[in-house]
PDB file of C-alpha atoms in Angstrom:
ATOM      1  CA  PRO A 394     162.068  90.395 136.819  1.00  0.00           C
ATOM      2  CA  PRO A 395     160.176  88.811 139.960  1.00  0.00           C
ATOM      3  CA  SER A 396     157.791  90.422 141.879  1.00  0.00           C
ATOM      4  CA  ARG A 397     155.535  90.092 144.562  1.00  0.00           C
ATOM      5  CA  ALA A 398     153.406  92.971 143.628  1.00  0.00           C
ATOM      6  CA  GLY A 399     149.815  92.151 142.656  1.00  0.00           C
ATOM      7  CA  CYS A 400     150.219  88.704 143.633  1.00  0.00           C
ATOM      8  CA  THR A 401     147.405  87.059 144.627  1.00  0.00           C
ATOM      9  CA  PRO A 402     147.211  84.822 148.251  1.00  0.00           C
ATOM     10  CA  ASP A 403     147.373  81.503 146.508  1.00  0.00           C
ATOM     11  CA  VAL A 404     150.452  82.367 144.318  1.00  0.00           C
ATOM     12  CA  LEU A 405     152.232  83.450 147.462  1.00  0.00           C
ATOM     13  CA  ASN A 406     151.206  80.414 149.319  1.00  0.00           C
ATOM     14  CA  TYR A 407     152.186  78.340 146.602  1.00  0.00           C
ATOM     15  CA  VAL A 408     155.608  80.168 146.458  1.00  0.00           C
ATOM     16  CA  SER A 409     156.079  79.628 150.474  1.00  0.00           C
ATOM     17  CA  ALA A 410     155.537  76.018 150.267  1.00  0.00           C
ATOM     18  CA  THR A 411     158.537  75.655 147.993  1.00  0.00           C
ATOM     19  CA  PRO A 412     161.630  74.588 148.890  1.00  0.00           C
ATOM     20  CA  SER A 413     163.192  78.294 149.008  1.00  0.00           C
ATOM     21  CA  GLY A 414     159.620  79.476 150.287  1.00  0.00           C
ATOM     22  CA  PRO A 415     160.985  79.810 154.177  1.00  0.00           C
ATOM     23  CA  TYR A 416     163.424  81.987 153.069  1.00  0.00           C
ATOM     24  CA  MET A 417     161.264  84.989 151.402  1.00  0.00           C
ATOM     25  CA  ARG A 418     161.220  87.267 153.685  1.00  0.00           C
ATOM     26  CA  GLN A 419     164.941  87.014 155.362  1.00  0.00           C
ATOM     27  CA  GLY A 420     167.030  90.138 154.004  1.00  0.00           C
ATOM     28  CA  ILE A 421     168.147  90.879 150.647  1.00  0.00           C
ATOM     29  CA  GLN A 422     167.139  88.407 147.715  1.00  0.00           C
ATOM     30  CA  ALA A 423     168.642  87.611 144.683  1.00  0.00           C
ATOM     31  CA  TRP A 424     167.803  85.926 141.333  1.00  0.00           C
ATOM     32  CA  THR A 425     170.762  85.375 138.738  1.00  0.00           C
ATOM     33  CA  ASP A 426     170.627  83.761 135.991  1.00  0.00           C
ATOM     34  CA  GLY A 427     173.509  83.657 133.052  1.00  0.00           C
ATOM     35  CA  SER A 428     172.887  83.134 129.018  1.00  0.00           C
ATOM     36  CA  VAL A 429     175.209  82.129 126.362  1.00  0.00           C
ATOM     37  CA  ARG A 430     173.655  83.563 122.860  1.00  0.00           C
ATOM     38  CA  THR A 431     174.389  81.323 120.173  1.00  0.00           C
ATOM     39  CA  GLY A 432     177.446  82.837 117.677  1.00  0.00           C
ATOM     40  CA  CYS A 433     178.531  85.095 120.582  1.00  0.00           C
ATOM     41  CA  LYS A 434     181.683  85.471 122.030  1.00  0.00           C
ATOM     42  CA  THR A 435     181.341  86.170 125.563  1.00  0.00           C
ATOM     43  CA  SER A 436     178.725  84.526 128.384  1.00  0.00           C
ATOM     44  CA  GLY A 437     176.560  87.088 129.863  1.00  0.00           C
ATOM     45  CA  ALA A 438     175.259  87.526 133.676  1.00  0.00           C
ATOM     46  CA  GLY A 439     172.370  89.259 135.321  1.00  0.00           C
ATOM     47  CA  ALA A 440     170.855  89.497 138.901  1.00  0.00           C
ATOM     48  CA  TRP A 441     167.237  90.850 140.289  1.00  0.00           C
ATOM     49  CA  PHE A 442     166.900  92.360 143.919  1.00  0.00           C
ATOM     50  CA  TRP A 443     164.014  92.160 146.336  1.00  0.00           C
ATOM     51  CA  VAL A 444     165.051  94.092 149.333  1.00  0.00           C
ATOM     52  CA  GLU A 445     162.539  93.427 152.421  1.00  0.00           C
ATOM     53  CA  GLY A 446     162.013  96.238 155.066  1.00  0.00           C
ATOM     54  CA  PRO A 447     161.665 100.034 155.310  1.00  0.00           C
ATOM     55  CA  ASN A 448     164.917 101.210 156.084  1.00  0.00           C
ATOM     56  CA  GLN A 449     166.510  99.359 153.046  1.00  0.00           C
ATOM     57  CA  ALA A 450     167.509 100.799 150.004  1.00  0.00           C
ATOM     58  CA  PRO A 451     166.437  99.373 146.484  1.00  0.00           C
ATOM     59  CA  ILE A 452     169.254  97.395 144.575  1.00  0.00           C
ATOM     60  CA  THR A 453     169.067  98.278 141.008  1.00  0.00           C
ATOM     61  CA  PRO A 454     168.752  95.030 138.583  1.00  0.00           C
ATOM     62  CA  ILE A 455     172.478  94.328 136.959  1.00  0.00           C
ATOM     63  CA  SER A 456     173.874  92.615 133.697  1.00  0.00           C
ATOM     64  CA  ALA A 457     177.248  92.362 132.472  1.00  0.00           C
ATOM     65  CA  PRO A 458     179.250  90.025 129.794  1.00  0.00           C
ATOM     66  CA  ILE A 459     181.702  87.796 131.249  1.00  0.00           C
ATOM     67  CA  GLY A 460     184.554  86.998 129.735  1.00  0.00           C
ATOM     68  CA  GLY A 461     186.318  83.853 128.787  1.00  0.00           C
ATOM     69  CA  GLU A 462     184.915  80.803 127.141  1.00  0.00           C
ATOM     70  CA  PRO A 463     181.589  81.704 125.972  1.00  0.00           C
ATOM     71  CA  VAL A 464     179.675  78.703 127.954  1.00  0.00           C
ATOM     72  CA  ILE A 465     176.530  78.749 130.153  1.00  0.00           C
ATOM     73  CA  ILE A 466     178.537  78.118 133.601  1.00  0.00           C
ATOM     74  CA  ARG A 467     180.668  81.211 133.184  1.00  0.00           C
ATOM     75  CA  GLY A 468     177.205  83.063 133.126  1.00  0.00           C
ATOM     76  CA  GLU A 469     175.711  81.436 136.079  1.00  0.00           C
ATOM     77  CA  MET A 470     178.948  81.670 138.264  1.00  0.00           C
ATOM     78  CA  GLY A 471     179.051  85.378 137.063  1.00  0.00           C
ATOM     79  CA  ALA A 472     175.640  86.036 137.542  1.00  0.00           C
ATOM     80  CA  ILE A 473     175.943  84.927 141.555  1.00  0.00           C
ATOM     81  CA  ILE A 474     179.011  87.065 141.633  1.00  0.00           C
ATOM     82  CA  LEU A 475     177.605  90.051 140.584  1.00  0.00           C
ATOM     83  CA  ALA A 476     174.844  89.908 143.171  1.00  0.00           C
ATOM     84  CA  LEU A 477     177.293  89.175 145.748  1.00  0.00           C
ATOM     85  CA  ARG A 478     179.134  92.412 145.074  1.00  0.00           C
ATOM     86  CA  ALA A 479     176.254  94.582 145.002  1.00  0.00           C
ATOM     87  CA  ILE A 480     175.300  93.490 148.412  1.00  0.00           C
ATOM     88  CA  PRO A 481     177.038  94.601 151.449  1.00  0.00           C
ATOM     89  CA  THR A 482     178.682  91.808 152.964  1.00  0.00           C
ATOM     90  CA  THR A 483     176.888  92.776 156.257  1.00  0.00           C
ATOM     91  CA  GLN A 484     173.895  92.099 154.948  1.00  0.00           C
ATOM     92  CA  PRO A 485     172.193  88.424 154.938  1.00  0.00           C
ATOM     93  CA  VAL A 486     171.094  87.401 151.337  1.00  0.00           C
ATOM     94  CA  VAL A 487     169.365  84.860 149.672  1.00  0.00           C
ATOM     95  CA  LEU A 488     170.468  83.481 146.307  1.00  0.00           C
ATOM     96  CA  TYR A 489     168.236  81.598 143.793  1.00  0.00           C
ATOM     97  CA  THR A 490     169.790  80.311 140.707  1.00  0.00           C
ATOM     98  CA  ASP A 491     168.735  77.852 138.454  1.00  0.00           C
ATOM     99  CA  SER A 492     172.391  76.620 137.808  1.00  0.00           C
ATOM    100  CA  LEU A 493     172.860  72.975 139.712  1.00  0.00           C
ATOM    101  CA  SER A 494     175.927  72.751 138.410  1.00  0.00           C
ATOM    102  CA  THR A 495     177.215  75.885 140.025  1.00  0.00           C
ATOM    103  CA  LEU A 496     175.609  75.023 143.173  1.00  0.00           C
ATOM    104  CA  TRP A 497     177.414  71.158 143.049  1.00  0.00           C
ATOM    105  CA  ILE A 498     180.773  73.793 142.461  1.00  0.00           C
ATOM    106  CA  VAL A 499     180.263  76.089 145.210  1.00  0.00           C
ATOM    107  CA  ARG A 500     179.509  72.937 147.626  1.00  0.00           C
ATOM    108  CA  ARG A 501     182.865  71.045 146.756  1.00  0.00           C
ATOM    109  CA  TRP A 502     184.875  74.129 147.209  1.00  0.00           C
ATOM    110  CA  LEU A 503     183.206  76.020 150.463  1.00  0.00           C
ATOM    111  CA  ARG A 504     184.521  72.772 152.128  1.00  0.00           C
ATOM    112  CA  ARG A 505     187.800  72.249 150.680  1.00  0.00           C
ATOM    113  CA  ASP A 506     190.984  74.404 151.090  1.00  0.00           C
ATOM    114  CA  PHE A 507     192.615  76.162 147.693  1.00  0.00           C
ATOM    115  CA  GLY A 508     195.208  74.223 146.378  1.00  0.00           C
ATOM    116  CA  PHE A 509     196.752  73.084 142.839  1.00  0.00           C
ATOM    117  CA  CYS A 510     193.735  71.197 141.694  1.00  0.00           C
ATOM    118  CA  LEU A 511     191.308  74.358 141.601  1.00  0.00           C
ATOM    119  CA  ASP A 512     192.849  74.475 138.072  1.00  0.00           C
ATOM    120  CA  GLU A 513     191.234  70.942 137.452  1.00  0.00           C
ATOM    121  CA  GLU A 514     187.827  72.149 138.110  1.00  0.00           C
ATOM    122  CA  GLY A 515     187.500  74.180 135.104  1.00  0.00           C
ATOM    123  CA  HIS A 516     186.700  77.912 135.077  1.00  0.00           C
ATOM    124  CA  PRO A 517     189.104  78.540 138.067  1.00  0.00           C
ATOM    125  CA  ASP A 518     189.330  82.595 137.898  1.00  0.00           C
ATOM    126  CA  LEU A 519     185.359  82.329 138.856  1.00  0.00           C
ATOM    127  CA  VAL A 520     185.529  79.603 140.924  1.00  0.00           C
ATOM    128  CA  ARG A 521     187.860  81.244 143.026  1.00  0.00           C
ATOM    129  CA  GLU A 522     186.290  84.755 143.075  1.00  0.00           C
ATOM    130  CA  LEU A 523     182.905  83.191 143.760  1.00  0.00           C
ATOM    131  CA  VAL A 524     183.891  81.008 146.639  1.00  0.00           C
ATOM    132  CA  LEU A 525     185.987  83.722 148.040  1.00  0.00           C
ATOM    133  CA  ALA A 526     182.924  86.324 148.012  1.00  0.00           C
ATOM    134  CA  LEU A 527     180.656  83.615 150.133  1.00  0.00           C
ATOM    135  CA  HIS A 528     183.651  83.228 152.274  1.00  0.00           C
ATOM    136  CA  GLN A 529     183.575  86.940 153.092  1.00  0.00           C
ATOM    137  CA  ARG A 530     180.018  87.008 154.006  1.00  0.00           C
ATOM    138  CA  ARG A 531     179.330  87.534 157.453  1.00  0.00           C
ATOM    139  CA  MET A 532     177.432  84.422 157.730  1.00  0.00           C
ATOM    140  CA  VAL A 533     178.241  81.543 155.535  1.00  0.00           C
ATOM    141  CA  ARG A 534     175.738  78.749 154.684  1.00  0.00           C
ATOM    142  CA  THR A 535     177.649  75.187 154.006  1.00  0.00           C
ATOM    143  CA  ASP A 536     174.525  73.269 153.608  1.00  0.00           C
ATOM    144  CA  LEU A 537     173.798  73.980 150.393  1.00  0.00           C
TER     145      LEU A 537
END
C-alpha cells in the first residue's frame, strides 16, 4: 500500500508536483482499485487510507467482492463506494483512483437528476450508490 514513511525529500517533492499533489495533506486520503481475475465470477474492490493529524484514528484497509457481472468497472466503482462507507460523511476525503471511466460516469451523474435513463448507464445499482454517497458528503466537489 502507499506510504510516505521513509520517502526521500525528492520523492515527496515529485508527488507534490503531480496534479493531485496539492491535496496530499487535506483530510483523509483514500486510494482505491478494482480488479477481476480471469475465470472468476465476481469483481473485487479494495481501498487503503492515509489519515493525517494527531487526533485521527487510522482506518484499516478494506477489500471485498463486488456482485454482479465480473467486469473491471464494477470493481472500480465498488472500491470507491467501500472507501466512502468507511469514512464519516463529516470528514473531508481525497479519493485517488486509476479509473477514468468511473470519473466520467460520476461527473456526468453528479450534475444530473436521477431518472429513467440511469438504467441506460450500465451498472445502475453501483452508479446510483456511488453518486448518492458523494452527495451525502459534507463538501461535494463537482469539478472532477
